[in-house]
Amino acid sequence: MINSSEKIIEVKNLVKKFGSFVANDHLTFDVFKGEIFGFLGANGAGKTTAMKILCGLSKPTSGDVKVAGFDVYKQTEEIKKNIGYMSQRFSLYEDLTTVENIRFYAGIYGLTNKEIKERSEMLINKLGLDNVKNTLLKSLPLGWKQKLAFSVALIHNPKIIFLDEPTSGVDPITRRQFWEMIYEAANSGVTVFITTHYMDEAEYCNRVSIMVDGRIEALDKPGLLKKQFEAETMNEVFLKLARNIQEV
Amino acid sequence: MKRFLGFVKKEFFHIFRDYRTMIVLFGLPVIQVLIFGYAINTDLKDAHVAILDNSKDQMTRQITQKIVSSGYFMLGENLNSTADIEKSFRSGKIKEVIIFKENFARDYLKDGKAKIQLIADASDPNNANLIVNYTLAIINNYQMSLMKEFKIPFQITPEVRMRYNPELKSVFMFVPGIITILLMLVCAMMTSISIAREKEMGTMEILLVSPLKPLQILAGKVIPYVLLSFVNAITIILMGKWVFGMPVTGSYLLLLGVSILFIITALSLGIFISTVANNQMTAMFISLVGLFLPTILLSGFIFPIENMPVPLQILSYIVPAKWFIIVIKSIMLKGLGVTYIWKELCVLFGMAVFFILISMRKFKIRLE
């Protein structure tokens, strides 16, 4: 599915400083259209900072960053229209019903009433939520909420979807189902940019980058990274990398 | 047993390591005791009086001297005619006017009778009662000393009048106070909690990543509360009018305009709190301690500011509710127009602008 060589995210020498602290130190990488890109790193490695910049929430100190063809310095509006976002907390309103949630998010992305109606019906049918469409979200099981959150994040047909640790605190079966949805989205041409703590999930990605202390220390297909670091699993790769840096 | 003790120990760690719990446990009672202790102070101190002395004899001078040197009163101004009375009350500073009838000493020594008239600003009924009673006590005291001297029963007859709120109805005082507190509560506390809830639930991130502009998000959160509190204010004013018979002597338009100004100030305070607080509990706590308590205690709603110790008086200057209460009392009870309350309006306006600016700035910084 990663047959495309069309770059959808281009990052060149991205630097982000907070005072004298360098959160992102000359990051350079590209993400191709339709690929699942794993963005790994320990807590505090600078993942969130970089992701915020890519989402148009904050501006880089220096460097060139283009997301979906738009410049993060000047065209954040355009970027925001072309990306979807989902965090570990699912971020739906517990005190709204299923349908109300879908309509709300479709609404803030500026879909027309007709589009909202069509897509919410389609979504409810696809997810099999017809019985609970008027139920308050808080009484739905976690797995359903997560599916719904993912679908809602895609409701405006974004080119890229950013997933910030979407599977934290979720049971293995739900995680598996969730990855099926991710694959489905990628197959339909959506680029998936995902951060995760689970190294087994890193293996599901087409390519992964590993950040340590604000720098990208490794970036390749999981299989090649394992070869390069002579490791059995991605977990080992990650530990070796982190250890090497500490020893230096 | 050992497991139980370990559990108790762990609980202590929870408490000592969470500064919020510490503040609630130890800070709040201290703050409350301090504020309540000082604010519930029914002693009179430095109340401004104006004197209209139509007699200007030795006796009236002695009485004036006694009143002014008592420590409870301060001579605000000497008036020359009855026309000045209205003006000095409108200035808002003068709480009582003492009027000596002409030929005071002569009548007193000749007929054994003389008249003093006391007029108090009863838009704050508790305070007015207090001021009048203290004045009467001083006059009585003076009489006693005279009686020792002359050994004849003389009598000074004081005539007391309460201005603006002749029946000393405290509802007249409470309606403006309740409006103030409600607007503060609904606008500031509810907005701060509702924005904090978005943060707590993680929905704020989604909103920020969406094409909505930060200003739109804020406005969207705030506008429902503006409407609700505006309806609230109108309901209270109408209830005051129809249920308690409290008149609105001034302009309704001005009253509503001023209310909007206060609502904006309260809302921006609420937004400011929400930028500081990351969850609903914190937002509620900051609102309660930072806004709600000062609004009740330091606004002059229940306790007269003039009688508080100086540090609390200074603190009261930064409480928006204090200015708002002065303004709506002036409009509702005294029927004053903009020309009399422009200073207070300026202060409120300045506060509104200031808080809007810093809360917008804070909100933007948080995005970074």
Coordinates of C-alpha atoms in Angstrom, one line a residue, chain B residues 3-367:
Chain B
R3 CA -1.4 -3.4 55.8
F4 CA -3.9 -1.0 57.3
L5 CA -1.1 1.2 58.7
G6 CA 0.6 1.2 55.4
F7 CA -2.6 2.3 53.8
V8 CA -3.0 5.1 56.3
K9 CA 0.6 6.2 55.7
K10 CA -0.1 6.2 51.9
E11 CA -3.1 8.4 52.5
F12 CA -1.0 10.9 54.3
F13 CA 1.4 11.0 51.4
H14 CA -1.5 11.7 49.1
I15 CA -2.6 14.6 51.2
F16 CA 0.8 16.1 51.9
R17 CA 2.0 15.8 48.3
D18 CA -1.1 17.3 46.7
Y19 CA -0.9 21.1 47.1
R20 CA -4.6 21.5 46.3
T21 CA -5.7 19.2 49.0
M22 CA -3.3 21.1 51.3
I23 CA -4.8 24.4 50.4
V24 CA -8.3 23.1 51.0
L25 CA -7.4 21.6 54.3
F26 CA -5.3 24.3 55.7
G27 CA -5.3 27.4 53.5
L28 CA -9.0 27.8 53.1
P29 CA -9.9 27.8 56.8
V30 CA -7.2 30.4 57.5
I31 CA -8.4 32.6 54.7
Q32 CA -12.0 32.3 55.8
V33 CA -11.2 33.0 59.4
L34 CA -9.2 36.1 58.4
I35 CA -11.7 37.5 56.0
F36 CA -14.8 36.7 58.2
G37 CA -13.1 37.9 61.3
Y38 CA -12.2 41.3 59.8
A39 CA -15.1 41.7 57.5
I40 CA -17.9 41.1 60.0
N41 CA -17.1 44.2 61.9
T42 CA -20.0 46.2 63.1
D43 CA -17.7 48.9 64.6
L44 CA -17.8 52.2 63.0
K45 CA -14.7 53.9 61.9
D46 CA -14.1 57.2 60.1
A47 CA -17.6 57.6 58.7
H48 CA -17.7 60.8 56.7
V49 CA -20.2 63.3 58.0
A50 CA -21.1 66.7 56.7
I51 CA -22.2 69.4 59.1
L52 CA -24.8 72.1 58.3
D53 CA -24.4 74.5 61.2
N54 CA -27.1 77.1 61.0
S55 CA -26.4 78.4 64.5
K56 CA -22.6 78.5 64.6
D57 CA -22.5 79.0 68.4
Q58 CA -20.3 77.6 71.1
M59 CA -22.5 74.7 71.8
T60 CA -22.8 73.5 68.2
R61 CA -19.1 73.8 67.9
Q62 CA -18.6 71.7 71.0
I63 CA -20.9 69.0 69.7
T64 CA -19.3 69.0 66.3
Q65 CA -15.9 68.7 68.0
K66 CA -17.1 65.8 70.1
I67 CA -18.4 63.9 67.1
V68 CA -15.4 64.5 64.9
S69 CA -12.9 63.7 67.6
S70 CA -14.7 60.5 68.7
G71 CA -12.8 58.4 66.2
Y72 CA -15.9 57.1 64.6
F73 CA -16.5 60.0 62.4
M74 CA -14.6 62.2 60.1
L75 CA -15.6 65.7 59.1
G76 CA -16.2 65.4 55.3
E77 CA -17.3 69.0 54.7
N78 CA -19.1 71.9 56.2
L79 CA -22.2 72.8 54.4
N80 CA -23.7 76.2 53.9
S81 CA -27.3 75.6 52.9
T82 CA -29.9 72.9 52.7
A83 CA -29.3 72.8 49.0
D84 CA -25.8 71.3 49.6
I85 CA -27.2 68.3 51.4
E86 CA -28.4 66.6 48.2
K87 CA -25.1 67.3 46.5
S88 CA -22.9 65.9 49.3
F89 CA -25.0 62.7 49.5
R90 CA -24.7 62.2 45.8
S91 CA -20.9 62.4 46.0
G92 CA -21.3 59.0 47.7
K93 CA -18.6 59.8 50.3
I94 CA -20.8 61.5 52.9
K95 CA -22.8 58.9 54.9
E96 CA -24.5 61.3 57.3
V97 CA -25.5 65.0 57.4
I98 CA -25.9 66.6 60.8
I99 CA -28.0 69.8 60.8
F100 CA -28.2 72.2 63.7
K101 CA -31.2 74.4 63.8
E102 CA -30.7 78.2 64.0
N103 CA -30.2 79.7 67.5
F104 CA -29.3 76.3 68.9
A105 CA -27.5 77.4 72.1
R106 CA -30.0 80.2 72.7
D107 CA -33.0 77.9 72.5
Y108 CA -31.3 75.4 74.6
L109 CA -30.4 77.7 77.4
K110 CA -33.7 79.6 77.2
D111 CA -36.3 76.9 76.7
G112 CA -34.2 73.8 77.7
K113 CA -34.9 72.4 74.3
A114 CA -32.9 72.3 71.0
K115 CA -33.1 70.4 67.8
I116 CA -30.6 68.5 65.8
Q117 CA -31.5 66.8 62.6
L118 CA -29.6 63.7 61.4
I119 CA -29.9 62.5 57.8
A120 CA -28.2 59.2 56.9
D121 CA -27.5 57.5 53.6
A122 CA -29.6 54.4 54.1
S123 CA -28.8 52.8 50.8
D124 CA -26.7 50.7 53.1
P125 CA -29.2 50.1 55.9
N126 CA -27.0 48.4 58.4
N127 CA -24.4 51.1 58.2
A128 CA -26.9 53.9 58.3
N129 CA -28.4 52.5 61.5
L130 CA -25.0 52.2 63.1
I131 CA -24.0 55.7 62.1
V132 CA -27.1 57.2 63.5
N133 CA -26.9 55.3 66.8
Y134 CA -23.3 56.3 67.3
T135 CA -24.1 59.9 66.7
L136 CA -27.0 59.8 69.1
A137 CA -24.8 58.3 71.8
I138 CA -22.3 61.1 71.4
I139 CA -25.0 63.7 71.6
N140 CA -26.5 62.1 74.8
N141 CA -23.1 61.9 76.3
Y142 CA -22.6 65.7 75.7
Q143 CA -26.0 66.3 77.3
M144 CA -25.1 64.4 80.4
S145 CA -22.0 66.5 80.8
L146 CA -24.0 69.6 80.4
M147 CA -26.5 68.5 83.0
K148 CA -23.8 68.0 85.5
E149 CA -22.7 71.6 84.9
F150 CA -26.1 73.3 85.0
K151 CA -28.1 70.9 87.1
I152 CA -31.3 71.6 85.0
P153 CA -33.0 69.0 82.8
F154 CA -32.2 70.2 79.3
Q155 CA -33.2 68.3 76.2
I156 CA -31.8 68.1 72.8
T157 CA -34.3 66.4 70.4
P158 CA -32.7 64.6 67.6
E159 CA -34.7 64.1 64.5
V160 CA -33.5 61.2 62.3
R161 CA -34.1 60.7 58.6
M162 CA -33.0 58.0 56.4
R163 CA -32.3 59.0 52.8
Y164 CA -32.8 56.8 49.7
N165 CA -34.2 53.8 51.7
P166 CA -36.4 55.3 54.3
E167 CA -37.7 52.0 55.6
L168 CA -34.3 50.6 55.9
K169 CA -35.3 47.6 53.8
S170 CA -32.4 45.3 53.4
V171 CA -33.9 43.8 50.3
F172 CA -32.9 47.1 48.7
M173 CA -29.4 46.3 49.6
F174 CA -29.7 42.6 48.8
V175 CA -31.0 42.9 45.3
P176 CA -28.0 44.6 43.9
G177 CA -25.8 42.3 45.9
I178 CA -27.5 39.2 44.6
I179 CA -27.3 40.4 41.0
T180 CA -23.6 40.9 41.4
I181 CA -23.0 37.5 43.0
L182 CA -25.1 35.7 40.5
L183 CA -23.5 37.3 37.5
M184 CA -20.1 36.5 38.9
L185 CA -21.1 32.9 39.7
V186 CA -22.7 32.1 36.4
C187 CA -20.3 34.0 34.2
A188 CA -16.9 33.4 35.8
M189 CA -17.3 30.1 37.6
M190 CA -19.4 28.3 35.0
T191 CA -17.3 29.3 32.0
S192 CA -14.1 28.4 33.8
I193 CA -15.5 25.0 34.7
S194 CA -17.0 24.3 31.3
I195 CA -13.7 25.2 29.5
A196 CA -11.8 23.1 32.1
R197 CA -14.1 20.2 31.4
E198 CA -13.2 20.3 27.7
K199 CA -9.6 20.1 28.7
E200 CA -10.2 17.3 31.2
M201 CA -12.1 15.2 28.7
G202 CA -9.6 15.8 26.0
T203 CA -12.1 17.4 23.7
M204 CA -10.3 20.7 23.8
E205 CA -7.5 19.2 21.7
I206 CA -9.9 18.1 19.0
L207 CA -11.4 21.6 19.0
L208 CA -8.0 23.2 18.7
V209 CA -7.0 21.0 15.8
S210 CA -10.2 21.7 14.0
P211 CA -10.5 24.7 11.7
L212 CA -12.2 26.6 14.4
K213 CA -10.2 29.7 15.5
P214 CA -9.3 30.0 19.2
L215 CA -11.5 33.1 19.4
Q216 CA -14.4 31.1 18.0
I217 CA -14.0 28.4 20.5
L218 CA -13.9 30.9 23.4
A219 CA -16.9 32.8 22.1
G220 CA -18.8 29.6 21.5
K221 CA -18.2 28.6 25.1
V222 CA -19.0 32.0 26.5
I223 CA -22.0 33.2 24.7
P224 CA -24.5 30.8 26.2
Y225 CA -23.4 32.1 29.6
V226 CA -23.7 35.7 28.6
L227 CA -27.3 35.1 27.6
L228 CA -28.2 33.1 30.6
S229 CA -26.7 35.6 33.0
F230 CA -28.4 38.5 31.2
V231 CA -31.7 36.8 31.6
N232 CA -30.8 36.2 35.3
A233 CA -30.1 39.9 35.9
I234 CA -33.3 41.0 34.3
T235 CA -35.3 38.4 36.4
I236 CA -33.7 39.6 39.6
I237 CA -34.4 43.2 38.8
L238 CA -38.0 42.4 38.0
M239 CA -38.5 40.3 41.0
G240 CA -37.1 43.0 43.2
K241 CA -39.6 45.4 41.6
W242 CA -42.7 43.2 41.8
V243 CA -42.1 41.0 44.8
F244 CA -40.2 43.3 47.1
G245 CA -41.4 46.6 45.7
M246 CA -37.9 47.8 45.0
P247 CA -37.9 50.7 42.6
V248 CA -35.5 51.3 39.8
T249 CA -35.3 55.0 40.0
G250 CA -32.6 55.4 37.4
S251 CA -32.5 54.4 33.7
Y252 CA -33.1 50.8 32.8
L253 CA -31.0 51.2 29.8
L254 CA -28.0 52.3 31.8
L255 CA -28.6 49.5 34.3
L256 CA -28.6 46.9 31.5
G257 CA -25.6 48.5 29.9
V258 CA -23.6 48.4 33.1
S259 CA -24.7 44.8 33.7
I260 CA -23.2 43.8 30.3
L261 CA -20.0 45.5 31.2
F262 CA -19.8 43.5 34.4
I263 CA -20.8 40.3 32.6
I264 CA -17.9 40.8 30.2
T265 CA -15.5 41.4 33.1
A266 CA -16.7 38.3 34.9
L267 CA -16.5 36.2 31.7
S268 CA -12.9 37.2 31.0
L269 CA -12.1 36.3 34.6
G270 CA -13.6 32.9 33.9
I271 CA -11.6 32.4 30.8
F272 CA -8.5 33.5 32.6
I273 CA -9.1 30.9 35.4
S274 CA -9.7 28.2 32.8
T275 CA -6.3 28.9 31.2
V276 CA -4.8 28.3 34.6
A277 CA -6.9 25.3 35.7
N278 CA -6.6 22.0 34.0
N279 CA -9.6 20.3 35.4
Q280 CA -13.0 21.1 36.7
M281 CA -12.1 20.8 40.4
T282 CA -9.3 23.3 40.2
A283 CA -11.4 25.7 38.2
M284 CA -14.2 25.5 40.7
F285 CA -11.8 26.0 43.6
I286 CA -10.1 29.0 42.1
S287 CA -13.4 30.5 41.2
L288 CA -14.7 30.0 44.7
V289 CA -11.7 31.4 46.6
G290 CA -10.6 34.0 44.0
L291 CA -13.9 35.3 42.9
F292 CA -16.8 34.2 44.9
L293 CA -15.6 34.9 48.4
P294 CA -14.2 38.4 47.6
T295 CA -17.5 39.1 45.8
I296 CA -19.5 38.3 48.9
L297 CA -17.1 39.7 51.5
L298 CA -15.2 42.5 50.0
S299 CA -17.7 44.1 47.7
G300 CA -19.6 46.0 50.4
F301 CA -22.6 43.7 49.7
I302 CA -22.9 42.5 53.3
F303 CA -20.1 44.2 55.2
P304 CA -19.4 47.9 54.9
I305 CA -16.0 48.4 53.3
E306 CA -15.4 51.7 55.2
N307 CA -15.2 49.8 58.5
M308 CA -12.6 47.2 57.4
P309 CA -9.0 47.5 58.2
V310 CA -6.9 49.3 55.6
P311 CA -5.3 46.2 53.9
L312 CA -8.7 44.8 53.2
Q313 CA -10.0 48.1 52.0
I314 CA -7.1 48.3 49.5
L315 CA -7.8 44.7 48.5
S316 CA -11.5 45.6 47.8
Y317 CA -10.4 48.1 45.1
I318 CA -9.4 45.2 42.8
V319 CA -12.7 43.4 43.4
P320 CA -14.8 44.2 40.3
A321 CA -18.0 43.5 42.3
K322 CA -17.3 46.4 44.6
W323 CA -17.5 48.9 41.7
F324 CA -20.4 47.2 40.2
I325 CA -22.4 47.3 43.4
I326 CA -21.7 51.0 43.8
V327 CA -22.8 51.6 40.3
I328 CA -26.1 49.6 40.4
K329 CA -27.0 50.9 43.8
S330 CA -26.5 54.5 42.5
I331 CA -28.7 53.7 39.5
M332 CA -31.4 51.7 41.2
L333 CA -31.7 53.5 44.6
K334 CA -30.5 57.0 43.9
G335 CA -31.5 57.3 40.3
L336 CA -28.2 58.7 39.4
G337 CA -27.1 59.1 35.8
V338 CA -23.7 58.6 34.1
T339 CA -22.4 62.0 35.2
Y340 CA -22.3 60.8 38.8
I341 CA -20.9 57.3 38.3
W342 CA -18.5 57.8 35.4
K343 CA -15.5 57.2 37.6
E344 CA -16.8 53.8 38.8
L345 CA -17.8 53.0 35.2
C346 CA -14.3 53.8 34.0
V347 CA -12.8 51.5 36.6
L348 CA -15.1 48.6 35.5
F349 CA -14.4 49.3 31.9
G350 CA -10.7 49.3 32.6
M351 CA -11.0 46.0 34.4
A352 CA -13.0 44.5 31.6
V353 CA -10.4 45.5 29.0
F354 CA -7.5 44.4 31.2
F355 CA -8.9 41.0 31.9
I356 CA -10.0 40.3 28.4
L357 CA -6.5 41.2 27.1
I358 CA -4.7 39.0 29.6
S359 CA -7.1 36.1 29.2
M360 CA -6.8 36.1 25.5
R361 CA -3.1 36.3 25.8
K362 CA -3.0 33.4 28.2
F363 CA -5.3 31.4 26.0
K364 CA -3.0 31.9 23.0
I365 CA 0.2 31.1 25.0
R366 CA -1.4 27.8 26.0
L367 CA -1.8 26.9 22.4

